[in-house]
mmCIF file of C-alpha atoms and ligand atoms in Angstrom:
data_model
loop_
_atom_site.group_PDB
_atom_site.id
_atom_site.type_symbol
_atom_site.label_atom_id
_atom_site.label_comp_id
_atom_site.label_asym_id
_atom_site.label_seq_id
_atom_site.Cartn_x
_atom_site.Cartn_y
_atom_site.Cartn_z
ATOM 1 C CA MET A 1 -33.334 -117.861 33.493
ATOM 2 C CA LYS A 2 -34.784 -114.424 33.025
ATOM 3 C CA SER A 3 -34.241 -111.953 35.818
ATOM 4 C CA GLU A 4 -37.328 -110.727 37.642
ATOM 5 C CA SER A 5 -35.832 -107.378 38.506
ATOM 6 C CA ARG A 6 -36.191 -104.780 35.820
ATOM 7 C CA PRO A 7 -34.179 -101.588 35.678
ATOM 8 C CA ILE A 8 -36.153 -98.476 36.505
ATOM 9 C CA MET A 9 -37.091 -96.546 33.358
ATOM 10 C CA GLN A 10 -34.547 -93.804 33.013
ATOM 11 C CA GLU A 11 -33.784 -93.469 29.272
ATOM 12 C CA HIS A 12 -35.403 -90.095 28.928
ATOM 13 C CA TRP A 13 -34.285 -88.702 32.233
ATOM 14 C CA ILE A 14 -31.304 -86.368 32.522
ATOM 15 C CA TYR A 15 -28.956 -87.012 35.419
ATOM 16 C CA LEU A 16 -28.223 -83.855 37.382
ATOM 17 C CA ASP A 17 -27.600 -85.390 40.806
ATOM 18 C CA TYR A 18 -23.789 -85.697 40.852
ATOM 19 C CA ASN A 19 -23.684 -84.341 44.420
ATOM 20 C CA ALA A 20 -25.709 -87.339 45.597
ATOM 21 C CA SER A 21 -23.463 -89.795 43.763
ATOM 22 C CA THR A 22 -21.379 -89.838 40.582
ATOM 23 C CA PRO A 23 -21.295 -92.598 37.959
ATOM 24 C CA MET A 24 -17.998 -94.464 37.977
ATOM 25 C CA ASP A 25 -15.350 -93.477 35.516
ATOM 26 C CA PRO A 26 -14.725 -96.337 32.996
ATOM 27 C CA GLU A 27 -11.019 -96.307 33.964
ATOM 28 C CA VAL A 28 -12.011 -96.824 37.599
ATOM 29 C CA VAL A 29 -14.211 -99.788 36.602
ATOM 30 C CA GLU A 30 -11.311 -101.323 34.693
ATOM 31 C CA VAL A 31 -8.872 -101.021 37.619
ATOM 32 C CA MET A 32 -11.459 -102.555 39.977
ATOM 33 C CA ARG A 33 -12.161 -105.389 37.582
ATOM 34 C CA GLN A 34 -8.516 -106.373 37.667
ATOM 35 C CA CYS A 35 -8.454 -106.380 41.463
ATOM 36 C CA LEU A 36 -11.662 -108.451 41.886
ATOM 37 C CA ALA A 37 -9.727 -111.613 41.080
ATOM 38 C CA PHE A 38 -7.175 -111.155 43.902
ATOM 39 C CA GLN A 39 -7.443 -113.963 46.405
ATOM 40 C CA GLY A 40 -4.842 -112.999 49.029
ATOM 41 C CA HIS A 41 -5.329 -111.036 52.226
ATOM 42 C CA PRO A 42 -3.403 -107.745 52.026
ATOM 43 C CA SER A 43 -1.680 -108.550 55.346
ATOM 44 C CA SER A 44 -0.433 -111.979 54.285
ATOM 45 C CA ALA A 45 3.312 -112.368 53.754
ATOM 46 C CA HIS A 46 3.134 -114.450 50.568
ATOM 47 C CA PRO A 47 2.851 -113.506 46.897
ATOM 48 C CA HIS A 48 -0.975 -113.643 46.880
ATOM 49 C CA GLY A 49 -1.118 -111.336 49.870
ATOM 50 C CA ARG A 50 1.587 -109.050 48.497
ATOM 51 C CA GLN A 51 -0.361 -108.605 45.248
ATOM 52 C CA ALA A 52 -3.389 -107.298 47.198
ATOM 53 C CA ALA A 53 -1.188 -105.183 49.493
ATOM 54 C CA ALA A 54 0.583 -103.620 46.464
ATOM 55 C CA ALA A 55 -2.759 -102.491 45.047
ATOM 56 C CA VAL A 56 -3.755 -100.932 48.422
ATOM 57 C CA GLU A 57 -0.396 -99.197 48.870
ATOM 58 C CA HIS A 58 -0.340 -97.884 45.297
ATOM 59 C CA SER A 59 -3.775 -96.408 45.887
ATOM 60 C CA ARG A 60 -2.597 -94.833 49.117
ATOM 61 C CA GLU A 61 0.154 -93.013 47.136
ATOM 62 C CA LEU A 62 -2.402 -91.761 44.601
ATOM 63 C CA VAL A 63 -4.761 -90.444 47.291
ATOM 64 C CA ALA A 64 -1.881 -88.762 49.120
ATOM 65 C CA THR A 65 -0.650 -87.055 45.929
ATOM 66 C CA ALA A 66 -4.152 -85.727 45.221
ATOM 67 C CA LEU A 67 -4.469 -84.329 48.761
ATOM 68 C CA GLY A 68 -0.897 -83.090 49.135
ATOM 69 C CA CYS A 69 0.151 -85.281 52.037
ATOM 70 C CA GLU A 70 2.236 -88.353 52.867
ATOM 71 C CA ALA A 71 0.872 -91.829 52.092
ATOM 72 C CA SER A 72 1.400 -92.737 55.760
ATOM 73 C CA GLU A 73 -1.207 -90.120 56.684
ATOM 74 C CA ILE A 74 -4.031 -91.829 54.723
ATOM 75 C CA ILE A 75 -6.474 -94.283 56.334
ATOM 76 C CA PHE A 76 -8.948 -96.157 54.129
ATOM 77 C CA CYS A 77 -12.488 -96.622 55.422
ATOM 78 C CA SER A 78 -16.058 -97.085 54.182
ATOM 79 C CA GLY A 79 -16.736 -93.452 53.287
ATOM 80 C CA SER A 80 -17.326 -90.002 54.625
ATOM 81 C CA THR A 81 -19.929 -90.981 57.258
ATOM 82 C CA GLU A 82 -17.460 -93.339 58.874
ATOM 83 C CA ALA A 83 -14.602 -90.848 58.553
ATOM 84 C CA SER A 84 -16.483 -88.020 60.252
ATOM 85 C CA ASN A 85 -17.666 -90.388 63.031
ATOM 86 C CA GLN A 86 -14.089 -91.622 63.414
ATOM 87 C CA VAL A 87 -12.714 -88.121 63.871
ATOM 88 C CA ILE A 88 -15.445 -86.770 66.167
ATOM 89 C CA LYS A 89 -15.777 -89.836 68.395
ATOM 90 C CA GLY A 90 -12.104 -90.636 68.055
ATOM 91 C CA VAL A 91 -11.249 -87.302 69.687
ATOM 92 C CA ALA A 92 -13.909 -87.605 72.376
ATOM 93 C CA PHE A 93 -13.155 -91.249 73.255
ATOM 94 C CA HIS A 94 -9.399 -90.786 73.512
ATOM 95 C CA PRO A 95 -8.283 -92.099 76.932
ATOM 96 C CA GLU A 96 -6.538 -88.794 77.744
ATOM 97 C CA GLN A 97 -9.852 -86.913 77.516
ATOM 98 C CA GLN A 98 -11.838 -89.076 79.884
ATOM 99 C CA GLY A 99 -13.556 -87.224 82.696
ATOM 100 C CA ARG A 100 -13.447 -83.902 80.825
ATOM 101 C CA THR A 101 -16.359 -81.983 79.320
ATOM 102 C CA LEU A 102 -15.244 -81.162 75.790
ATOM 103 C CA HIS A 103 -16.479 -78.408 73.452
ATOM 104 C CA PHE A 104 -16.917 -78.984 69.708
ATOM 105 C CA ILE A 105 -17.694 -76.382 67.013
ATOM 106 C CA SER A 106 -19.463 -77.085 63.727
ATOM 107 C CA SER A 107 -22.098 -75.255 61.669
ATOM 108 C CA GLU A 108 -25.813 -75.321 60.927
ATOM 109 C CA VAL A 109 -25.071 -76.304 57.306
ATOM 110 C CA ASP A 110 -22.898 -79.321 58.032
ATOM 111 C CA HIS A 111 -23.740 -82.808 56.795
ATOM 112 C CA ALA A 112 -25.664 -85.252 59.013
ATOM 113 C CA ALA A 113 -22.496 -87.394 59.079
ATOM 114 C CA THR A 114 -21.033 -84.644 61.257
ATOM 115 C CA THR A 115 -24.042 -83.199 63.081
ATOM 116 C CA ALA A 116 -25.412 -86.619 64.178
ATOM 117 C CA PRO A 117 -22.251 -87.804 65.968
ATOM 118 C CA LEU A 118 -21.944 -84.350 67.558
ATOM 119 C CA ASN A 119 -25.516 -84.539 68.821
ATOM 120 C CA PHE A 120 -24.665 -87.963 70.178
ATOM 121 C CA LEU A 121 -21.711 -86.528 72.124
ATOM 122 C CA LYS A 122 -24.059 -83.861 73.479
ATOM 123 C CA ARG A 123 -26.156 -86.657 74.949
ATOM 124 C CA LEU A 124 -23.028 -87.904 76.683
ATOM 125 C CA GLY A 125 -22.616 -84.512 78.316
ATOM 126 C CA HIS A 126 -20.233 -82.701 75.944
ATOM 127 C CA GLU A 127 -20.857 -79.202 74.518
ATOM 128 C CA VAL A 128 -21.468 -78.423 70.875
ATOM 129 C CA THR A 129 -21.825 -75.066 69.088
ATOM 130 C CA PHE A 130 -23.429 -75.085 65.634
ATOM 131 C CA LEU A 131 -22.423 -71.795 64.015
ATOM 132 C CA PRO A 132 -25.116 -69.881 62.141
ATOM 133 C CA VAL A 133 -24.659 -68.855 58.478
ATOM 134 C CA ASP A 134 -25.630 -65.803 56.423
ATOM 135 C CA THR A 135 -28.243 -65.945 53.645
ATOM 136 C CA THR A 136 -25.596 -67.284 51.182
ATOM 137 C CA GLY A 137 -24.813 -70.171 53.554
ATOM 138 C CA ARG A 138 -21.421 -68.887 54.756
ATOM 139 C CA ILE A 139 -19.913 -69.042 58.216
ATOM 140 C CA ASP A 140 -18.221 -65.960 59.661
ATOM 141 C CA PRO A 141 -14.633 -66.834 60.773
ATOM 142 C CA GLN A 142 -14.597 -64.032 63.357
ATOM 143 C CA ARG A 143 -17.748 -65.458 64.935
ATOM 144 C CA LEU A 144 -16.008 -68.841 65.082
ATOM 145 C CA LYS A 145 -13.013 -67.295 66.777
ATOM 146 C CA GLU A 146 -15.232 -65.778 69.476
ATOM 147 C CA GLU A 147 -16.783 -69.190 70.193
ATOM 148 C CA ILE A 148 -13.470 -70.868 70.977
ATOM 149 C CA LYS A 149 -13.035 -71.390 74.713
ATOM 150 C CA GLU A 150 -10.760 -73.194 77.139
ATOM 151 C CA ASN A 151 -12.292 -76.660 76.600
ATOM 152 C CA THR A 152 -12.753 -76.370 72.796
ATOM 153 C CA ILE A 153 -11.022 -79.423 71.320
ATOM 154 C CA LEU A 154 -12.237 -79.755 67.721
ATOM 155 C CA VAL A 155 -13.648 -77.588 64.967
ATOM 156 C CA THR A 156 -15.332 -79.769 62.319
ATOM 157 C CA LEU A 157 -16.644 -78.140 59.128
ATOM 158 C CA ILE A 158 -17.862 -78.944 55.675
ATOM 159 C CA HIS A 159 -15.805 -77.348 52.865
ATOM 160 C CA GLY A 160 -18.128 -77.311 49.885
ATOM 161 C CA GLN A 161 -21.728 -77.466 51.044
ATOM 162 C CA ASN A 162 -23.483 -80.496 49.453
ATOM 163 C CA GLU A 163 -26.967 -78.964 49.115
ATOM 164 C CA VAL A 164 -26.498 -75.343 48.051
ATOM 165 C CA GLY A 165 -22.849 -75.431 46.960
ATOM 166 C CA THR A 166 -21.435 -72.633 49.173
ATOM 167 C CA VAL A 167 -17.691 -72.950 49.835
ATOM 168 C CA GLN A 168 -16.621 -72.038 53.390
ATOM 169 C CA PRO A 169 -13.648 -69.795 54.210
ATOM 170 C CA LEU A 170 -11.644 -72.681 55.593
ATOM 171 C CA GLU A 171 -8.165 -71.258 54.864
ATOM 172 C CA GLU A 172 -8.886 -68.513 57.375
ATOM 173 C CA ILE A 173 -10.554 -70.862 59.811
ATOM 174 C CA GLY A 174 -7.661 -73.340 59.609
ATOM 175 C CA GLU A 175 -5.340 -70.502 60.576
ATOM 176 C CA ILE A 176 -7.544 -69.552 63.570
ATOM 177 C CA CYS A 177 -7.663 -73.175 64.765
ATOM 178 C CA ARG A 178 -3.905 -73.532 64.546
ATOM 179 C CA GLU A 179 -3.295 -70.285 66.468
ATOM 180 C CA SER A 180 -5.778 -71.386 69.148
ATOM 181 C CA GLN A 181 -4.349 -74.945 69.257
ATOM 182 C CA VAL A 182 -7.726 -76.460 68.419
ATOM 183 C CA LEU A 183 -7.898 -79.522 66.152
ATOM 184 C CA PHE A 184 -9.453 -78.894 62.754
ATOM 185 C CA HIS A 185 -11.391 -81.487 60.705
ATOM 186 C CA VAL A 186 -12.612 -80.809 57.137
ATOM 187 C CA ASP A 187 -15.344 -82.723 55.345
ATOM 188 C CA ALA A 188 -14.080 -82.299 51.785
ATOM 189 C CA SER A 189 -16.454 -84.892 50.236
ATOM 190 C CA GLN A 190 -17.912 -82.308 47.866
ATOM 191 C CA SER A 191 -15.080 -79.863 47.315
ATOM 192 C CA PHE A 192 -12.450 -82.446 46.336
ATOM 193 C CA GLY A 193 -12.038 -82.468 42.554
ATOM 194 C CA LYS A 194 -14.119 -79.335 42.171
ATOM 195 C CA VAL A 195 -12.059 -76.576 43.806
ATOM 196 C CA PRO A 196 -8.286 -76.641 44.357
ATOM 197 C CA PHE A 197 -6.919 -77.176 47.886
ATOM 198 C CA THR A 198 -4.421 -79.294 49.798
ATOM 199 C CA VAL A 199 -4.435 -80.454 53.452
ATOM 200 C CA ASP A 200 -1.863 -77.712 54.091
ATOM 201 C CA SER A 201 -3.680 -74.876 52.340
ATOM 202 C CA LEU A 202 -6.609 -75.581 54.725
ATOM 203 C CA LYS A 203 -4.300 -76.338 57.687
ATOM 204 C CA ALA A 204 -6.407 -79.416 58.327
ATOM 205 C CA ASP A 205 -5.514 -81.938 60.995
ATOM 206 C CA PHE A 206 -8.122 -84.370 59.615
ATOM 207 C CA LEU A 207 -9.814 -84.401 56.211
ATOM 208 C CA ASN A 208 -12.037 -86.911 54.441
ATOM 209 C CA ILE A 209 -13.168 -87.762 50.915
ATOM 210 C CA ALA A 210 -15.652 -90.333 49.578
ATOM 211 C CA GLY A 211 -15.206 -92.522 46.493
ATOM 212 C CA HIS A 212 -18.731 -92.188 45.156
ATOM 213 C CA LYS A 213 -18.579 -88.375 44.962
ATOM 214 C CA ILE A 214 -15.492 -88.442 42.703
ATOM 215 C CA TYR A 215 -16.369 -91.048 40.005
ATOM 216 C CA GLY A 216 -15.113 -93.913 42.226
ATOM 217 C CA PRO A 217 -17.042 -96.743 43.904
ATOM 218 C CA LYS A 218 -19.578 -96.467 46.716
ATOM 219 C CA GLY A 219 -18.612 -97.840 50.121
ATOM 220 C CA VAL A 220 -15.040 -96.547 50.293
ATOM 221 C CA GLY A 221 -13.405 -93.327 51.449
ATOM 222 C CA ALA A 222 -10.167 -91.952 52.784
ATOM 223 C CA LEU A 223 -9.366 -90.122 56.000
ATOM 224 C CA TYR A 224 -6.290 -87.931 56.229
ATOM 225 C CA VAL A 225 -4.750 -87.868 59.713
ATOM 226 C CA ARG A 226 -1.890 -85.381 60.117
ATOM 227 C CA GLN A 227 1.343 -86.955 61.373
ATOM 228 C CA GLY A 228 1.294 -86.992 65.172
ATOM 229 C CA ARG A 229 -2.446 -86.382 65.647
ATOM 230 C CA GLU A 230 -4.121 -89.056 67.758
ATOM 231 C CA LEU A 231 -7.539 -90.612 67.477
ATOM 232 C CA GLU A 232 -9.049 -93.504 69.387
ATOM 233 C CA PRO A 233 -10.205 -96.058 66.770
ATOM 234 C CA LEU A 234 -13.922 -96.693 66.264
ATOM 235 C CA LEU A 235 -13.199 -100.280 65.321
ATOM 236 C CA HIS A 236 -10.843 -102.223 67.566
ATOM 237 C CA GLY A 237 -9.479 -105.461 66.145
ATOM 238 C CA GLY A 238 -6.531 -106.752 64.146
ATOM 239 C CA GLY A 239 -4.946 -103.323 63.879
ATOM 240 C CA HIS A 240 -5.199 -102.726 60.130
ATOM 241 C CA GLU A 241 -4.685 -99.227 58.717
ATOM 242 C CA ALA A 242 -2.052 -98.155 61.216
ATOM 243 C CA GLY A 243 -4.267 -99.406 64.055
ATOM 244 C CA LEU A 244 -6.995 -96.939 63.303
ATOM 245 C CA ARG A 245 -9.344 -99.088 61.189
ATOM 246 C CA SER A 246 -9.373 -102.776 61.894
ATOM 247 C CA GLY A 247 -11.011 -105.169 59.436
ATOM 248 C CA THR A 248 -9.699 -106.602 56.172
ATOM 249 C CA PRO A 249 -9.342 -103.790 53.662
ATOM 250 C CA ALA A 250 -11.182 -104.217 50.308
ATOM 251 C CA PRO A 251 -8.453 -103.976 47.652
ATOM 252 C CA GLN A 252 -10.917 -103.569 44.743
ATOM 253 C CA LEU A 253 -12.721 -100.621 46.378
ATOM 254 C CA ILE A 254 -9.512 -99.003 47.539
ATOM 255 C CA ALA A 255 -7.916 -99.393 44.090
ATOM 256 C CA GLY A 256 -11.033 -97.822 42.566
ATOM 257 C CA LEU A 257 -10.736 -94.865 44.958
ATOM 258 C CA GLY A 258 -7.033 -94.500 44.091
ATOM 259 C CA GLU A 259 -7.755 -94.484 40.391
ATOM 260 C CA ALA A 260 -10.485 -91.863 40.900
ATOM 261 C CA CYS A 261 -7.922 -89.736 42.757
ATOM 262 C CA ARG A 262 -5.369 -90.195 39.986
ATOM 263 C CA LEU A 263 -7.987 -88.850 37.535
ATOM 264 C CA VAL A 264 -8.671 -85.850 39.803
ATOM 265 C CA THR A 265 -4.916 -85.088 39.837
ATOM 266 C CA LYS A 266 -4.736 -85.495 36.049
ATOM 267 C CA LEU A 267 -7.887 -83.587 35.105
ATOM 268 C CA GLY A 268 -7.763 -80.814 37.736
ATOM 269 C CA SER A 269 -10.840 -79.008 39.027
ATOM 270 C CA LEU A 270 -14.175 -79.332 37.338
ATOM 271 C CA SER A 271 -15.237 -76.659 34.840
ATOM 272 C CA GLY A 272 -18.464 -74.766 35.540
ATOM 273 C CA GLN A 273 -19.469 -74.551 31.873
ATOM 274 C CA ALA A 274 -22.498 -76.859 31.908
ATOM 275 C CA THR A 275 -23.746 -75.300 35.192
ATOM 276 C CA GLU A 276 -23.542 -71.787 33.769
ATOM 277 C CA ALA A 277 -25.267 -72.847 30.540
ATOM 278 C CA LEU A 278 -28.059 -74.335 32.618
ATOM 279 C CA TRP A 279 -28.535 -71.130 34.595
ATOM 280 C CA GLN A 280 -28.296 -68.909 31.508
ATOM 281 C CA ALA A 281 -31.031 -70.850 29.759
ATOM 282 C CA LEU A 282 -33.290 -70.944 32.835
ATOM 283 C CA SER A 283 -32.963 -67.302 33.811
ATOM 284 C CA GLN A 284 -33.299 -66.028 30.274
ATOM 285 C CA ASP A 285 -36.766 -67.525 29.892
ATOM 286 C CA LEU A 286 -38.087 -67.417 33.420
ATOM 287 C CA GLY A 287 -36.648 -64.086 34.569
ATOM 288 C CA ASP A 288 -37.321 -63.261 38.207
ATOM 289 C CA ARG A 289 -39.616 -66.248 38.641
ATOM 290 C CA VAL A 290 -36.357 -68.204 39.355
ATOM 291 C CA ARG A 291 -33.713 -67.346 41.926
ATOM 292 C CA ARG A 292 -30.200 -68.723 42.197
ATOM 293 C CA ASN A 293 -29.095 -69.490 45.758
ATOM 294 C CA GLY A 294 -25.780 -69.786 47.525
ATOM 295 C CA HIS A 295 -22.753 -67.496 47.218
ATOM 296 C CA PRO A 296 -22.027 -65.715 43.892
ATOM 297 C CA ASP A 297 -18.243 -66.166 44.254
ATOM 298 C CA TYR A 298 -17.508 -68.867 46.848
ATOM 299 C CA HIS A 299 -19.400 -71.698 45.219
ATOM 300 C CA LEU A 300 -18.872 -75.245 43.902
ATOM 301 C CA PRO A 301 -18.687 -74.982 40.106
ATOM 302 C CA ASN A 302 -21.121 -77.864 39.550
ATOM 303 C CA VAL A 303 -24.068 -76.851 41.760
ATOM 304 C CA LEU A 304 -27.036 -74.782 40.697
ATOM 305 C CA HIS A 305 -29.501 -74.413 43.570
ATOM 306 C CA VAL A 306 -32.643 -72.694 42.318
ATOM 307 C CA THR A 307 -35.936 -71.594 43.857
ATOM 308 C CA PHE A 308 -38.838 -71.818 41.379
ATOM 309 C CA GLN A 309 -41.550 -69.379 42.482
ATOM 310 C CA GLY A 310 -44.880 -70.935 43.460
ATOM 311 C CA VAL A 311 -44.342 -74.551 42.445
ATOM 312 C CA ASN A 312 -43.315 -77.765 44.194
ATOM 313 C CA GLY A 313 -39.719 -78.804 43.425
ATOM 314 C CA ARG A 314 -40.347 -82.557 43.527
ATOM 315 C CA GLU A 315 -43.320 -82.273 41.118
ATOM 316 C CA LEU A 316 -41.268 -80.075 38.853
ATOM 317 C CA LEU A 317 -38.381 -82.537 38.585
ATOM 318 C CA ASN A 318 -40.758 -85.477 38.028
ATOM 319 C CA LEU A 319 -42.604 -83.672 35.265
ATOM 320 C CA ALA A 320 -39.370 -82.491 33.619
ATOM 321 C CA HIS A 321 -37.769 -85.946 33.884
ATOM 322 C CA VAL A 322 -34.679 -84.542 35.593
ATOM 323 C CA SER A 323 -32.966 -86.788 38.138
ATOM 324 C CA ALA A 324 -32.002 -84.237 40.781
ATOM 325 C CA SER A 325 -32.649 -83.511 44.466
ATOM 326 C CA THR A 326 -34.873 -81.437 46.649
ATOM 327 C CA GLY A 327 -32.839 -81.176 49.826
ATOM 328 C CA ALA A 328 -29.896 -83.494 50.450
ATOM 329 C CA ALA A 329 -30.192 -87.136 49.387
ATOM 330 C CA CYS A 330 -29.478 -88.283 52.909
ATOM 331 C CA HIS A 331 -32.339 -86.921 54.973
ATOM 332 C CA SER A 332 -36.053 -86.440 54.559
ATOM 333 C CA ALA A 333 -36.928 -83.612 56.976
ATOM 334 C CA ALA A 334 -39.894 -81.520 55.780
ATOM 335 C CA VAL A 335 -37.771 -78.392 55.440
ATOM 336 C CA SER A 336 -34.073 -78.930 54.960
ATOM 337 C CA PRO A 337 -32.165 -77.679 58.019
ATOM 338 C CA VAL A 338 -29.636 -76.095 55.658
ATOM 339 C CA LEU A 339 -32.223 -73.955 53.889
ATOM 340 C CA LYS A 340 -33.786 -73.104 57.228
ATOM 341 C CA ALA A 341 -30.407 -71.907 58.503
ATOM 342 C CA MET A 342 -30.125 -69.679 55.388
ATOM 343 C CA GLY A 343 -33.492 -68.113 56.164
ATOM 344 C CA PHE A 344 -35.716 -69.830 53.595
ATOM 345 C CA SER A 345 -39.468 -69.873 54.266
ATOM 346 C CA ALA A 346 -41.275 -73.223 54.010
ATOM 347 C CA GLU A 347 -42.710 -72.178 50.638
ATOM 348 C CA GLU A 348 -39.312 -71.125 49.247
ATOM 349 C CA ALA A 349 -37.814 -74.411 50.423
ATOM 350 C CA ALA A 350 -40.643 -76.407 48.758
ATOM 351 C CA GLY A 351 -39.919 -74.730 45.410
ATOM 352 C CA SER A 352 -36.172 -75.255 45.597
ATOM 353 C CA VAL A 353 -34.155 -77.841 43.707
ATOM 354 C CA ARG A 354 -30.507 -78.768 43.615
ATOM 355 C CA LEU A 355 -29.248 -79.386 40.080
ATOM 356 C CA SER A 356 -25.708 -80.775 40.239
ATOM 357 C CA CYS A 357 -23.654 -81.329 37.064
ATOM 358 C CA GLY A 358 -20.523 -83.427 36.629
ATOM 359 C CA ARG A 359 -17.768 -84.677 34.399
ATOM 360 C CA TYR A 360 -20.211 -86.143 31.897
ATOM 361 C CA THR A 361 -22.734 -83.295 31.711
ATOM 362 C CA SER A 362 -22.412 -81.550 28.351
ATOM 363 C CA VAL A 363 -23.610 -78.011 27.628
ATOM 364 C CA GLU A 364 -26.233 -79.619 25.365
ATOM 365 C CA ASP A 365 -27.482 -81.792 28.266
ATOM 366 C CA ALA A 366 -27.717 -78.691 30.439
ATOM 367 C CA GLN A 367 -29.663 -76.749 27.811
ATOM 368 C CA SER A 368 -31.968 -79.664 27.205
ATOM 369 C CA ALA A 369 -32.635 -80.000 30.966
ATOM 370 C CA ALA A 370 -33.321 -76.277 31.171
ATOM 371 C CA LYS A 371 -35.891 -76.563 28.395
ATOM 372 C CA SER A 372 -37.701 -79.446 30.128
ATOM 373 C CA LEU A 373 -37.655 -77.557 33.415
ATOM 374 C CA GLN A 374 -39.080 -74.405 31.797
ATOM 375 C CA GLN A 375 -41.906 -76.370 30.181
ATOM 376 C CA ALA A 376 -42.694 -78.200 33.394
ATOM 377 C CA PHE A 377 -42.604 -74.927 35.328
ATOM 378 C CA GLU A 378 -45.012 -73.193 32.946
ATOM 379 C CA SER A 379 -47.361 -76.154 33.122
ATOM 380 C CA LEU A 380 -47.345 -76.307 36.958
ATOM 381 C CA SER A 381 -47.748 -72.527 37.144
ATOM 382 C CA ARG A 382 -50.832 -72.670 34.867
ATOM 383 C CA GLU A 383 -52.306 -75.449 37.008
ATOM 384 C CA ALA A 384 -51.721 -73.442 40.176
ATOM 385 C CA ALA A 385 -53.326 -70.332 38.634
ATOM 386 C CA ALA A 386 -56.419 -72.329 37.559
ATOM 387 C CA LYS A 387 -57.049 -73.547 41.112
HETATM 388 C C1 PLP B 401 -21.975 -87.738 50.594
HETATM 389 C C2 PLP B 401 -21.469 -86.918 51.715
HETATM 390 C C3 PLP B 401 -21.208 -87.526 52.960
HETATM 391 C C4 PLP B 401 -21.456 -88.955 53.242
HETATM 392 O O1 PLP B 401 -20.582 -89.742 52.527
HETATM 393 P P1 PLP B 401 -20.730 -91.341 52.465
HETATM 394 O O2 PLP B 401 -19.436 -91.778 51.851
HETATM 395 O O3 PLP B 401 -21.879 -91.577 51.583
HETATM 396 O O4 PLP B 401 -20.897 -91.842 53.842
HETATM 397 C C5 PLP B 401 -20.704 -86.708 53.943
HETATM 398 N N1 PLP B 401 -20.472 -85.404 53.738
HETATM 399 C C6 PLP B 401 -20.726 -84.802 52.582
HETATM 400 C C7 PLP B 401 -20.482 -83.359 52.409
HETATM 401 C C8 PLP B 401 -21.238 -85.557 51.517
HETATM 402 O O5 PLP B 401 -21.526 -84.961 50.356
#
């Protein structure tokens, strides 16, 4: 029988949306394919169960190696949204904290997976400080230090910003948190595999990564919990994942995540070659009608966030046949809160696009995308001038 659903036409589109989600590496697909046939429950004490458990525990070793921690400090979960919720609510809901008003610190450029649970805690009566950023999207560590008070319990920050690509000074902030005896959580979904770090270089107590940002599957992630740090679980049940994440683990997803981490360890950080070629080509032709955003030095090597003067970013991408984002993939606010925090006007925000390259973006792809974007830009500019 012929399927009714047809794939969306995408042959002539160039994919520059790796920050929204990456394609899976073929080696990840192969490892997952092998695990799909497992029938045992990873907790069962027979050979079928042990086969599934072995895949999960092997993956835990691979994730731990990539993050520079012990396997016993890794908890598997459904992704970064769950991990951030687990840390933030897990701190607030801990029985020892009941009856206290707690203070949390984050930033105005953090992901909704962090800001939404924090806003929820605010509704329960807790206090939250969202630190402002400069025009490059960076937090000031000294400002953070001044915000720490007697009831501050957790600082939770994004490492590599998903939308504009700015990398935060988390080594310094980790140090401040440790001195002040405040817990420190890092959302490393975007920085992992792109810039070098370990859980110790950031002095993180908690840190999370997501499979689908690192050429692994969607629907799986890992949360690092430093030895001795306590969280109340979000999911109470059979006590899987050291009691922190009940529910039968998915060996095929976890094995895919482990393989993706093995490849990160093997290949090292991503090169910025394609991204730079893209910017070179764009800026050469369009001059000061395009502006590159974010920080010139502290930046993810794969992100080119550009403001195109006087055009609409969404129309530009559609006309150029470039699969990329205006704003983050995960929210649809009129003006992105991240760009707003960086001081963008509504018009600047409307003309801004996030082009994010990845492991499979060649310099030729980048140059070809730049050409399409230039042509589309000239065409939209002519239209606007004729109005
Ligand atoms: C994608 C992303 C998330 C959400 O991850 P999911 O695994 O899709 O829930 C959180 N934070 C950052 C920085 C991200 O890029």
